[in-house]
PDB file of C-alpha atoms and ligand atoms in Angstrom:
ATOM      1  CA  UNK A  18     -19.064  -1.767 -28.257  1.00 53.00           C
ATOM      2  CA  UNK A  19     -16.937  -5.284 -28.483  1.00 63.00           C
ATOM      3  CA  UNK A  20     -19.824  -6.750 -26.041  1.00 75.00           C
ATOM      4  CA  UNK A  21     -22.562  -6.244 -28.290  1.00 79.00           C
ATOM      5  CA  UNK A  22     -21.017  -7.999 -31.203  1.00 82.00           C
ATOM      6  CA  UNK A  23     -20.035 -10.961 -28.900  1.00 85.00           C
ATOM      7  CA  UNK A  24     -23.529 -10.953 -27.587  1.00 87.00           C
ATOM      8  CA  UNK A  25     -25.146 -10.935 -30.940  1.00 89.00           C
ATOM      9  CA  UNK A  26     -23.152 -13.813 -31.980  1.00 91.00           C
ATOM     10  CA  UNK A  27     -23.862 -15.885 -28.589  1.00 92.00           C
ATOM     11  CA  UNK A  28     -27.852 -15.406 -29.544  1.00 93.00           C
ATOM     12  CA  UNK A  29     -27.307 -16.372 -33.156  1.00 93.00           C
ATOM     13  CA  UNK A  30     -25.378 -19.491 -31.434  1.00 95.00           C
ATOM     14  CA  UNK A  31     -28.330 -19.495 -29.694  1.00 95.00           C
ATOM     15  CA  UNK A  32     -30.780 -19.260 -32.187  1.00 95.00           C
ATOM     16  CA  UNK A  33     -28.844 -21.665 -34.511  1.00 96.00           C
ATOM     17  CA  UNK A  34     -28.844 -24.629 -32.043  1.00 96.00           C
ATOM     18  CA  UNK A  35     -32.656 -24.070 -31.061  1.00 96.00           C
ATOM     19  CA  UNK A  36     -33.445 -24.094 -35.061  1.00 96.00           C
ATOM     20  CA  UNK A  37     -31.424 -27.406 -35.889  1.00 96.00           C
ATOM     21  CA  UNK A  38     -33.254 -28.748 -33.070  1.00 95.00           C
ATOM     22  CA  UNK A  39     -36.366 -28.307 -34.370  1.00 94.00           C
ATOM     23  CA  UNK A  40     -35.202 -29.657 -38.148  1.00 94.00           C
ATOM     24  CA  UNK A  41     -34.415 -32.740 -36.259  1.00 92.00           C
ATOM     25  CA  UNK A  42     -37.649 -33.150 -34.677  1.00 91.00           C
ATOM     26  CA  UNK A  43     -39.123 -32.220 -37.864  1.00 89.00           C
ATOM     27  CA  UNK A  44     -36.611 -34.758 -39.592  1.00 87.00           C
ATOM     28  CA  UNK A  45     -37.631 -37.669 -37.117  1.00 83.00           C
ATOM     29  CA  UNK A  46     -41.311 -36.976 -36.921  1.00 81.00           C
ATOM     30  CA  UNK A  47     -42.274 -39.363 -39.797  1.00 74.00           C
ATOM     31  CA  UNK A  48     -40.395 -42.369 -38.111  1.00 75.00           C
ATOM     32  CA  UNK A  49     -42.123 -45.271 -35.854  1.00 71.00           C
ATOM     33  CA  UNK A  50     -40.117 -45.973 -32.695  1.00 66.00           C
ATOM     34  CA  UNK A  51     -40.079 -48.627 -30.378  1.00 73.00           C
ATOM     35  CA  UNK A  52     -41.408 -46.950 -27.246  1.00 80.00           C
ATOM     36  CA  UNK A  53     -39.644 -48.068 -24.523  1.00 83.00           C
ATOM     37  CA  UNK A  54     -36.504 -47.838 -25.911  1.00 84.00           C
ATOM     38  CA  UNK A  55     -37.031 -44.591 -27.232  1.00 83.00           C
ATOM     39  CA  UNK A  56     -38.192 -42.984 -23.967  1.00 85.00           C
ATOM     40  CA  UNK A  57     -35.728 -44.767 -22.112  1.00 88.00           C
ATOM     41  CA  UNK A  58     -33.195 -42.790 -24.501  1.00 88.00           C
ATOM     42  CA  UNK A  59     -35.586 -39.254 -24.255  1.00 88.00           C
ATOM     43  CA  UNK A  60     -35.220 -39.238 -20.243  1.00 90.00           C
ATOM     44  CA  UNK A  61     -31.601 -39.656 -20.099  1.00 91.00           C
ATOM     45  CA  UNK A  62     -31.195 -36.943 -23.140  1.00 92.00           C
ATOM     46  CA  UNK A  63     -32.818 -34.370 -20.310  1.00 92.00           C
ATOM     47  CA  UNK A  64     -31.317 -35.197 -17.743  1.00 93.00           C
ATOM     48  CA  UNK A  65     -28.100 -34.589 -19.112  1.00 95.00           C
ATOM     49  CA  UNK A  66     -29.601 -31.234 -20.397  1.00 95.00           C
ATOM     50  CA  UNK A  67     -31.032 -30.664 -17.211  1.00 96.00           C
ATOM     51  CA  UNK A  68     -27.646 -30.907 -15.954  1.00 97.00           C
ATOM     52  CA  UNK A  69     -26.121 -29.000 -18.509  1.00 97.00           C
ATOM     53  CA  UNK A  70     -28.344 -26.393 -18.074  1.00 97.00           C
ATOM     54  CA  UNK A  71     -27.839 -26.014 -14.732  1.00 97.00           C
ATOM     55  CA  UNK A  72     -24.020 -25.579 -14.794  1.00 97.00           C
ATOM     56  CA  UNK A  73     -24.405 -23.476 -17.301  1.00 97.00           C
ATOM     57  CA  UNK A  74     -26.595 -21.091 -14.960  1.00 96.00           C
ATOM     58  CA  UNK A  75     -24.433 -21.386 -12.509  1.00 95.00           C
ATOM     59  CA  UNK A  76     -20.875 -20.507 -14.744  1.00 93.00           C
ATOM     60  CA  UNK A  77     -22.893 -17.161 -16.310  1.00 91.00           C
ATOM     61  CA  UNK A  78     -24.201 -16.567 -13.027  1.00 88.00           C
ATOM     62  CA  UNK A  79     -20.054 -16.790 -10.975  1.00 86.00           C
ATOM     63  CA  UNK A  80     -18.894 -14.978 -14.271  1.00 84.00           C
ATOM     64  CA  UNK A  81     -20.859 -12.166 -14.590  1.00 80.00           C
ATOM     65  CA  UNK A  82     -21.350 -11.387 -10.323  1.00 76.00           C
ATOM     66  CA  UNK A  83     -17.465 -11.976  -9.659  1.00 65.00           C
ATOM     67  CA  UNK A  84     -16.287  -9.757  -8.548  1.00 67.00           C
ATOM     68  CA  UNK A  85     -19.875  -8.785  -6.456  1.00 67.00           C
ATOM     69  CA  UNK A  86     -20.080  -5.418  -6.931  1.00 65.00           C
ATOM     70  CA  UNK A  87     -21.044  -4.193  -3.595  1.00 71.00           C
ATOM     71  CA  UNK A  88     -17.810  -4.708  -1.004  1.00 72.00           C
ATOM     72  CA  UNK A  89     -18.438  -6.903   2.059  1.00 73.00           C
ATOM     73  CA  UNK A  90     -20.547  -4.419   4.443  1.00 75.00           C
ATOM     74  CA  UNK A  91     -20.223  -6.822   7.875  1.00 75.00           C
ATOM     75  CA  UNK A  92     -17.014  -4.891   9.262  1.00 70.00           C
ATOM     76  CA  UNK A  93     -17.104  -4.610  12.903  1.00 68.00           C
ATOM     77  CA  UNK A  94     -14.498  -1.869  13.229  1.00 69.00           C
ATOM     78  CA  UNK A  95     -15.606   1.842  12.181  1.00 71.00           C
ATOM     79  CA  UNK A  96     -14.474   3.068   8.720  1.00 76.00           C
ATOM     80  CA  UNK A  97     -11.430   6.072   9.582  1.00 82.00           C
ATOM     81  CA  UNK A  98     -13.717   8.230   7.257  1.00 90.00           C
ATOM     82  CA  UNK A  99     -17.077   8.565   7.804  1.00 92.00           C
ATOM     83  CA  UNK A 100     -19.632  10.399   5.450  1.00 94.00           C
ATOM     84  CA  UNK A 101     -23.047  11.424   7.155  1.00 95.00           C
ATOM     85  CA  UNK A 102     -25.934  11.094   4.316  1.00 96.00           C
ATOM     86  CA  UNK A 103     -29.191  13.100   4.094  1.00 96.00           C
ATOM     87  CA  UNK A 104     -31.818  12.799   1.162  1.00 95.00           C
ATOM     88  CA  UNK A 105     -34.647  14.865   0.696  1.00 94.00           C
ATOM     89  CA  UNK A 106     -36.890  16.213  -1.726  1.00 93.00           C
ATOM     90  CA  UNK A 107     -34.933  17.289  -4.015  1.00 92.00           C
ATOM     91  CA  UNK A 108     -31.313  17.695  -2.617  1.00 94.00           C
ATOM     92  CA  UNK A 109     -28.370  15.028  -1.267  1.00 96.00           C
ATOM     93  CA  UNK A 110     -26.712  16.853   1.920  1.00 95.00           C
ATOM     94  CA  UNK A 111     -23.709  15.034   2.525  1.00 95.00           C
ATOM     95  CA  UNK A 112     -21.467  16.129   5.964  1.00 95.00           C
ATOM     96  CA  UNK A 113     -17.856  16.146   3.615  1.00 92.00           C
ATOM     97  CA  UNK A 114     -17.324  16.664   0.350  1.00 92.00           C
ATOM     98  CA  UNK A 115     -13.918  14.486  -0.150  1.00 93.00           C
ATOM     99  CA  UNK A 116     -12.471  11.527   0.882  1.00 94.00           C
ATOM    100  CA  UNK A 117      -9.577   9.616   0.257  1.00 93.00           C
ATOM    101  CA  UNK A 118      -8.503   6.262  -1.615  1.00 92.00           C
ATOM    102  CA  UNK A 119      -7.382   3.561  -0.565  1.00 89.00           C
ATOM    103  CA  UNK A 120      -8.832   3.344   3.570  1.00 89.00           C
ATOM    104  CA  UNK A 121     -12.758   2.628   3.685  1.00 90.00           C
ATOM    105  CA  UNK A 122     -15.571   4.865   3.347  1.00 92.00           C
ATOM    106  CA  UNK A 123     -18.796   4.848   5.765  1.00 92.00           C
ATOM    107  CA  UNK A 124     -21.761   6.319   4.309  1.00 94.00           C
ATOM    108  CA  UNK A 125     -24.529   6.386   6.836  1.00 94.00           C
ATOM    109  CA  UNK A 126     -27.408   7.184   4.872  1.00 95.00           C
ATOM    110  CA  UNK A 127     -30.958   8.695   5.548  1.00 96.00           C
ATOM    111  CA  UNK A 128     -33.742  10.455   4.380  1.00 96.00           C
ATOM    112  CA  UNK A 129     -36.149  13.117   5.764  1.00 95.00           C
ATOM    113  CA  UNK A 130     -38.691  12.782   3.804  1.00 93.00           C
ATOM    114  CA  UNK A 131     -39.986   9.546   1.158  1.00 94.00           C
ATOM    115  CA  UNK A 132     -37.771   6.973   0.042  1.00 95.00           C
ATOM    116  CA  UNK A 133     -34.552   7.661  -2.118  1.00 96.00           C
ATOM    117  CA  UNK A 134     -32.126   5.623  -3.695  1.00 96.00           C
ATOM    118  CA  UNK A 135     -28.645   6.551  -3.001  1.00 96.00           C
ATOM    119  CA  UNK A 136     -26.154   6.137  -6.033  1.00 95.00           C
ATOM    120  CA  UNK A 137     -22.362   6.737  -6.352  1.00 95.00           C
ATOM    121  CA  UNK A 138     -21.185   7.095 -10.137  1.00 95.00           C
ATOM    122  CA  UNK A 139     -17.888   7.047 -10.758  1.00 92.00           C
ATOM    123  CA  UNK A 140     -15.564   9.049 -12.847  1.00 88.00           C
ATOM    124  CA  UNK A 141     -17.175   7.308 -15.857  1.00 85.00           C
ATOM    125  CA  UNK A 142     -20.203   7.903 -14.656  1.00 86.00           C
ATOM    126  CA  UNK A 143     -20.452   4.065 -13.575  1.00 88.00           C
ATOM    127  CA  UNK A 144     -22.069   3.155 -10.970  1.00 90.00           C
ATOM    128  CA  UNK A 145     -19.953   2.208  -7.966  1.00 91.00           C
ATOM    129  CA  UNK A 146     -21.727   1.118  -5.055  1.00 91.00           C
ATOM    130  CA  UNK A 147     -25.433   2.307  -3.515  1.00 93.00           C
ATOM    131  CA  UNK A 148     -28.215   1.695  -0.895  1.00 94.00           C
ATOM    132  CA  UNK A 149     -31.437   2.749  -0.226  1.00 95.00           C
ATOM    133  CA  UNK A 150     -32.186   6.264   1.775  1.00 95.00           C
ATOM    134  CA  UNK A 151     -35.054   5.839   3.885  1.00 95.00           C
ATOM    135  CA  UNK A 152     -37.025   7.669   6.374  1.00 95.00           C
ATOM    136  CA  UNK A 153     -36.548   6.995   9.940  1.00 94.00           C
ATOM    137  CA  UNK A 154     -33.438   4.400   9.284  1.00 92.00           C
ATOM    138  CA  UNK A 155     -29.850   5.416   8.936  1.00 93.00           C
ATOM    139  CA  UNK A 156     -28.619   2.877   6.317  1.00 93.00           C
ATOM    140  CA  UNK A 157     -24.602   1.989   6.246  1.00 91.00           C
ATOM    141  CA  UNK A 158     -22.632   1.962   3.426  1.00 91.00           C
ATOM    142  CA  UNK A 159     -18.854   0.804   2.997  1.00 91.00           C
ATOM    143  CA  UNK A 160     -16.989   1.508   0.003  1.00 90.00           C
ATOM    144  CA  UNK A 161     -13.395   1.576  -0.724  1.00 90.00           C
ATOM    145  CA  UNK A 162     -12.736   3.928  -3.237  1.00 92.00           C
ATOM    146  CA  UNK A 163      -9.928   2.872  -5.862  1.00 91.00           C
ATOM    147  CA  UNK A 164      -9.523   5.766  -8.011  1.00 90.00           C
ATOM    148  CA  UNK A 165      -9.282   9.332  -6.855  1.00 92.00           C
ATOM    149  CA  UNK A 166     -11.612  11.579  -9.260  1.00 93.00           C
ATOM    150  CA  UNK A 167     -14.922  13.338  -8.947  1.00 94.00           C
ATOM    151  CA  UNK A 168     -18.077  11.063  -7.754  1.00 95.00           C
ATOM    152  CA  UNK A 169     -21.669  11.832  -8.670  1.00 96.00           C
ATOM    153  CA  UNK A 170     -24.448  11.127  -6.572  1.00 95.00           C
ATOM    154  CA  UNK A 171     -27.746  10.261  -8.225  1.00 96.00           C
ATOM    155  CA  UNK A 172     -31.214   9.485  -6.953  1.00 96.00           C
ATOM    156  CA  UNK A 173     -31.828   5.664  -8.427  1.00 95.00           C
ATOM    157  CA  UNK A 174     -35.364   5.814  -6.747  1.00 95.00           C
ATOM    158  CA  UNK A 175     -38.559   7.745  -8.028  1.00 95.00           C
ATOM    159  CA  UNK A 176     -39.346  10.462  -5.066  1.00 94.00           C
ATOM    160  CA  UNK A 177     -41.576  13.253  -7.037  1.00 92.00           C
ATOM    161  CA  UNK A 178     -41.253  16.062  -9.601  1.00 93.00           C
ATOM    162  CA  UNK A 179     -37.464  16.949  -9.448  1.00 93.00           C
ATOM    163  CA  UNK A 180     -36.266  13.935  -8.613  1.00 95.00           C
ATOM    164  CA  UNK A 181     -34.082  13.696 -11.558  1.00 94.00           C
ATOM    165  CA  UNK A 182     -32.438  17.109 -10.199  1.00 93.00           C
ATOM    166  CA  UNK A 183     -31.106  14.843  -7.245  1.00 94.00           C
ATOM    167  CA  UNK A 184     -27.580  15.309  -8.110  1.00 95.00           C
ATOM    168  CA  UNK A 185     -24.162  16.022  -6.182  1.00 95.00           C
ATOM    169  CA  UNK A 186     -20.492  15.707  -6.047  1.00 95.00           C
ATOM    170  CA  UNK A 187     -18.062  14.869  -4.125  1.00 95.00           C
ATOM    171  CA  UNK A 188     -13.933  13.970  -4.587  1.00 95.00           C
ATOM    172  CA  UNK A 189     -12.302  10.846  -4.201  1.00 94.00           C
ATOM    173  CA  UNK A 190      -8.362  12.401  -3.335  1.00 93.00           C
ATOM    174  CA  UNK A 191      -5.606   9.792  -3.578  1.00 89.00           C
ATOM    175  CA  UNK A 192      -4.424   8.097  -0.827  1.00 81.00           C
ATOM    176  CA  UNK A 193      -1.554  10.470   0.373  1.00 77.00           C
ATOM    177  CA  UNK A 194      -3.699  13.791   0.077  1.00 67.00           C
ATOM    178  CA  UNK A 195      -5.380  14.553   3.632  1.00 59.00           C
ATOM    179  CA  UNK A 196      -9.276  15.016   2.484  1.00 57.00           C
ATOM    180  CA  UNK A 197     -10.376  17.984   3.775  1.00 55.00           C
ATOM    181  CA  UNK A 198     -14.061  18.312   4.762  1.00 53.00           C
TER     182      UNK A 198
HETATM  183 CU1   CU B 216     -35.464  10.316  -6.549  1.00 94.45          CU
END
């Protein structure tokens, strides 16, 4: 994969930088210094690498969440489709088994037993969108789906023996198909 080489290459940057700091250090250890001057210069060095640090948390951090996986779940109006959830030991029951593209999907999810962890994979079997199933609490879920295709639905949560046999599909239709239930 591209990513890996471009990773590897940001941690030998990494790596690099870290071990010419040290050969400085090393370099400059033998030296006498006048004190005040020196730490004068020391506390303004990390502060600017405080600073530096910082923004640099904060670019990785905007570049790797944007755009936030999960879609903005505080609509007020009700989702045209709506997808009732159930979870259990070891089976998803959903109440359709297609929707369409393109108009928003409301998952209200449950359980009826322990705790599951509803998961949506996509036609590349990457994750989409999920939330947790729980006992006694109907958990809502919007999701617009982009691509039409067939969705797996995985149990991200540990709930017992079979849990790994918590699988099910479902189809994503495009947008001028009528979904049938
Ligand atoms: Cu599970």
């Amino acid at each position: 994969m591209v990513i890996q080489d471009e990773v590897w290459l940001l941690t030998l940057t990494g790596i690099s930088v870290v071990a010419l700091a040290f050969i400085y250090v090393i370099a400059q250890a033998g030296k006498s210094a006048d004190s005040a001057q020196v730490q004068k210069r020391a506390h303004a060095i990390r502060r600017w690498w405080l600073l530096a640090l910082v923004l640099l948390g904060v670019g990785v951090a905007y570049a790797t969440l944007s755009p936030f996986p999960i879609a903005n779940q505080r609509v007020q109006a009700p989702a045209a489709q709506i997808v009732n959830v159930i979870g259990r030991q070891w089976n998803w029951e959903l109440s359709q088994s297609q929707v369409r593209a393109g108009t928003p999907v409301e998952f209200n999810v449950t359980s009826a037993d322990v705790n599951h962890g509803f998961a949506i994979y996509g036609p590349g079997d990457r994750i989409v969108t999920q939330t947790q199933a729980m006992p006694g609490f109907s958990n809502r879920l919007l999701h617009t789906f982009t691509e039409p295709g067939k969705y797996r639905v995985m149990c991200l949560e540990y709930c017992g023996l079979a849990h790994h046999g918590m699988v099910t599909e479902f189809e994503v239709v495009a947008a001028d198909k009528g979904a049938q239930p």
